[in-house]
Short mmCIF file of C-alpha atoms in Angstrom, two decimals:
data_model
loop_
_atom_site.label_atom_id
_atom_site.label_comp_id
_atom_site.label_asym_id
_atom_site.label_seq_id
_atom_site.Cartn_x
_atom_site.Cartn_y
_atom_site.Cartn_z
CA LEU A 7 0.00 0.00 0.00
CA SER A 8 2.91 2.35 -0.67
CA PRO A 9 1.99 5.76 -2.14
CA LYS A 10 5.10 5.46 -4.35
CA SER A 11 4.50 2.08 -5.96
CA GLY A 12 1.87 -0.61 -6.10
CA LEU A 13 -1.90 -0.35 -5.82
CA ILE A 14 -2.20 3.16 -4.36
CA ALA A 15 0.28 4.64 -6.83
CA GLU A 16 -1.45 2.94 -9.78
CA ASN A 17 -4.84 4.32 -8.78
CA ILE A 18 -3.70 7.83 -7.97
CA VAL A 19 -2.08 8.46 -11.38
CA GLY A 20 -5.44 9.33 -12.99
CA PHE A 21 -6.26 11.85 -10.29
CA ILE A 22 -2.79 13.40 -10.51
CA ASN A 23 -3.09 13.76 -14.29
CA ASP A 24 -6.53 15.43 -13.96
CA PHE A 25 -5.04 17.75 -11.34
CA ILE A 26 -2.12 18.56 -13.67
CA ALA A 27 -4.53 19.34 -16.52
CA SER A 28 -6.42 21.77 -14.28
CA MET A 29 -3.18 23.41 -13.16
CA ASN A 30 -2.13 23.80 -16.80
CA ARG A 31 -5.38 25.67 -17.55
CA VAL A 32 -4.64 28.15 -14.74
CA ILE A 33 -1.01 28.54 -15.86
CA ALA A 34 -2.13 29.26 -19.44
CA GLU A 35 -4.23 32.19 -18.17
CA VAL A 36 -1.12 34.01 -16.95
CA TRP A 37 2.06 32.79 -18.54
CA ALA A 38 2.80 34.49 -21.88
CA HIS A 39 5.19 31.80 -23.11
CA PRO A 40 4.67 28.05 -23.28
CA LEU A 41 4.79 26.60 -19.77
CA GLU A 42 3.13 23.28 -19.09
CA LEU A 43 3.33 20.50 -16.54
CA ILE A 44 3.82 17.09 -18.12
CA PRO A 45 1.22 14.44 -17.21
CA LEU A 46 2.49 11.19 -15.76
CA SER A 47 2.56 8.32 -18.21
CA PHE A 48 3.10 4.62 -17.78
CA GLU A 49 2.84 1.82 -20.32
CA ASP A 50 0.35 -1.00 -19.74
CA GLY A 51 1.95 -3.60 -17.53
CA GLU A 52 4.72 -1.22 -16.48
CA GLU A 53 5.09 -0.92 -12.71
CA VAL A 54 4.13 2.48 -11.38
CA ASP A 55 6.87 4.09 -9.34
CA LEU A 56 5.90 7.63 -8.33
CA ASP A 57 8.74 9.88 -7.25
CA TYR A 58 6.41 12.89 -6.80
CA LYS A 59 8.57 15.03 -9.03
CA PHE A 60 6.59 16.94 -11.61
CA PRO A 61 8.41 17.66 -14.87
CA PHE A 62 7.44 20.57 -17.07
CA VAL A 63 8.28 22.09 -20.43
CA VAL A 64 9.00 25.76 -20.97
CA GLY A 65 9.51 28.08 -23.93
CA GLU A 66 8.98 27.73 -27.64
CA ALA A 67 11.65 25.01 -27.74
CA ARG A 68 9.69 23.16 -25.05
CA SER A 69 12.79 22.62 -22.92
CA ARG A 70 12.13 19.94 -20.35
CA ARG A 71 12.88 20.41 -16.67
CA ASP A 72 12.67 17.41 -14.36
CA ASP A 73 10.85 19.07 -11.44
CA LEU A 74 8.97 22.22 -10.47
CA CYS A 75 11.83 23.37 -8.26
CA GLN A 76 13.95 23.86 -11.40
CA GLY A 77 11.82 26.78 -12.60
CA SER A 78 12.43 30.47 -12.02
CA LEU A 79 10.91 32.23 -9.01
CA GLY A 80 8.22 33.63 -11.31
CA MET A 81 7.37 30.13 -12.50
CA GLU A 82 7.23 28.91 -8.91
CA TYR A 83 4.67 31.66 -8.10
CA ILE A 84 2.52 30.56 -11.00
CA PHE A 85 2.83 26.87 -10.06
CA ASP A 86 1.89 27.73 -6.46
CA ILE A 87 -1.22 29.74 -7.35
CA ALA A 88 -2.27 27.10 -9.89
CA PHE A 89 -1.91 24.43 -7.19
CA LYS A 90 -3.91 26.46 -4.64
CA LEU A 91 -6.75 27.16 -7.05
CA THR A 92 -6.88 23.60 -8.35
CA ALA A 93 -6.84 22.19 -4.81
CA MET A 94 -9.65 24.54 -3.74
CA GLN A 95 -11.69 23.53 -6.76
CA SER A 96 -11.00 19.81 -6.23
CA LEU A 97 -12.04 20.04 -2.59
CA GLY A 98 -15.18 22.02 -3.41
CA LEU A 99 -14.03 25.03 -1.39
CA LYS A 100 -16.29 27.71 -2.85
CA GLY A 101 -16.65 31.11 -1.26
CA TYR A 102 -13.40 30.81 0.69
CA PRO A 103 -10.77 33.56 0.78
CA ILE A 104 -7.42 33.28 -0.94
CA PHE A 105 -4.15 34.59 0.48
CA LEU A 106 -1.49 36.03 -1.83
CA ASP A 107 1.83 37.07 -0.29
CA GLU A 108 3.90 39.20 -2.69
CA PHE A 109 2.18 37.46 -5.60
CA GLY A 110 3.98 38.20 -8.83
CA GLY A 111 6.85 39.93 -7.06
CA ASN A 112 9.48 38.27 -9.24
CA LEU A 113 7.56 38.44 -12.52
CA ASP A 114 8.48 40.70 -15.41
CA ASP A 115 6.13 43.57 -16.26
CA ALA A 116 4.14 41.64 -18.89
CA HIS A 117 3.50 38.74 -16.51
CA LYS A 118 2.69 41.10 -13.61
CA GLU A 119 -0.01 42.70 -15.74
CA ALA A 120 -1.35 39.29 -16.76
CA SER A 121 -1.28 38.11 -13.15
CA VAL A 122 -3.37 41.08 -12.00
CA HIS A 123 -5.89 40.30 -14.73
CA MET A 124 -5.80 36.64 -13.69
CA ILE A 125 -6.49 37.54 -10.05
CA ASP A 126 -9.52 39.52 -11.14
CA THR A 127 -10.71 36.55 -13.22
CA ILE A 128 -9.99 34.16 -10.36
CA MET A 129 -12.15 36.12 -7.96
CA SER A 130 -15.20 35.62 -10.16
CA SER A 131 -14.45 32.32 -11.91
CA TYR A 132 -13.47 30.34 -8.85
CA ASP A 133 -16.14 31.82 -6.56
CA ILE A 134 -13.67 33.25 -4.06
CA SER A 135 -15.27 35.49 -1.46
CA GLN A 136 -12.22 37.53 -0.43
CA MET A 137 -8.60 38.01 -1.28
CA PHE A 138 -5.92 39.02 1.19
CA MET A 139 -2.89 40.35 -0.65
CA VAL A 140 0.42 41.45 0.80
CA SER A 141 2.22 43.51 -1.81
CA HIS A 142 4.74 46.32 -2.17
CA ASN A 143 3.90 46.75 -5.84
CA VAL A 144 1.40 49.50 -6.62
CA SER A 145 0.50 47.86 -9.94
CA SER A 146 -0.68 44.80 -7.99
CA TYR A 147 -2.69 46.27 -5.14
CA GLY A 148 -3.60 49.46 -7.02
CA ALA A 149 -5.38 47.56 -9.79
CA PHE A 150 -8.31 46.61 -7.57
CA VAL A 151 -10.59 49.61 -7.25
CA ASN A 152 -13.19 47.91 -5.07
CA SER A 153 -10.71 47.01 -2.34
CA GLU A 154 -9.58 48.09 1.07
CA THR A 155 -5.92 48.82 1.67
CA PHE A 156 -4.17 48.63 5.01
CA VAL A 157 -0.83 50.44 5.05
CA LEU A 158 1.73 49.16 7.53
CA CYS A 159 4.48 51.64 6.71
CA LYS A 160 3.86 54.65 4.46
CA LYS A 161 7.50 55.04 3.43
CA ASN A 162 7.38 51.64 1.67
CA LEU A 163 4.30 52.41 -0.43
CA LYS A 164 2.92 54.98 -2.78
CA VAL A 165 -0.14 56.11 -0.82
CA GLN A 166 -2.88 57.88 -2.74
#
């Protein structure tokens, strides 16, 4: 009954691949370049041996990386938010708040803009009741007009 091999591993592969497909849909909403998690695949009769590493491909050349930890910090942010949203959806957690700490902090300008748009879409598409965002970036927290802002230190922020 090992979660790495045998009966449990064989039966969890389908769920993991569905989860990966859902994460890829979230990633595609934000990432401007090709970035996709690779589903697990095993041949019939081949023994399943899960190592719980999740390879992905990135860029037009579809360069393969062997695990999520081999992505940039920006990629890790996107993987993290995709995981959170997919987990919430899988668990049926509708109307719950989401917490974003410095979300998009290490993204380039194009991806920051896309991430702000994605957050707005997330709030309505995933039926999230509230968002708590910690951010030092005015383009992140300033994009939400129907929001409340709590300033901890005025010298770190552009206060309007």
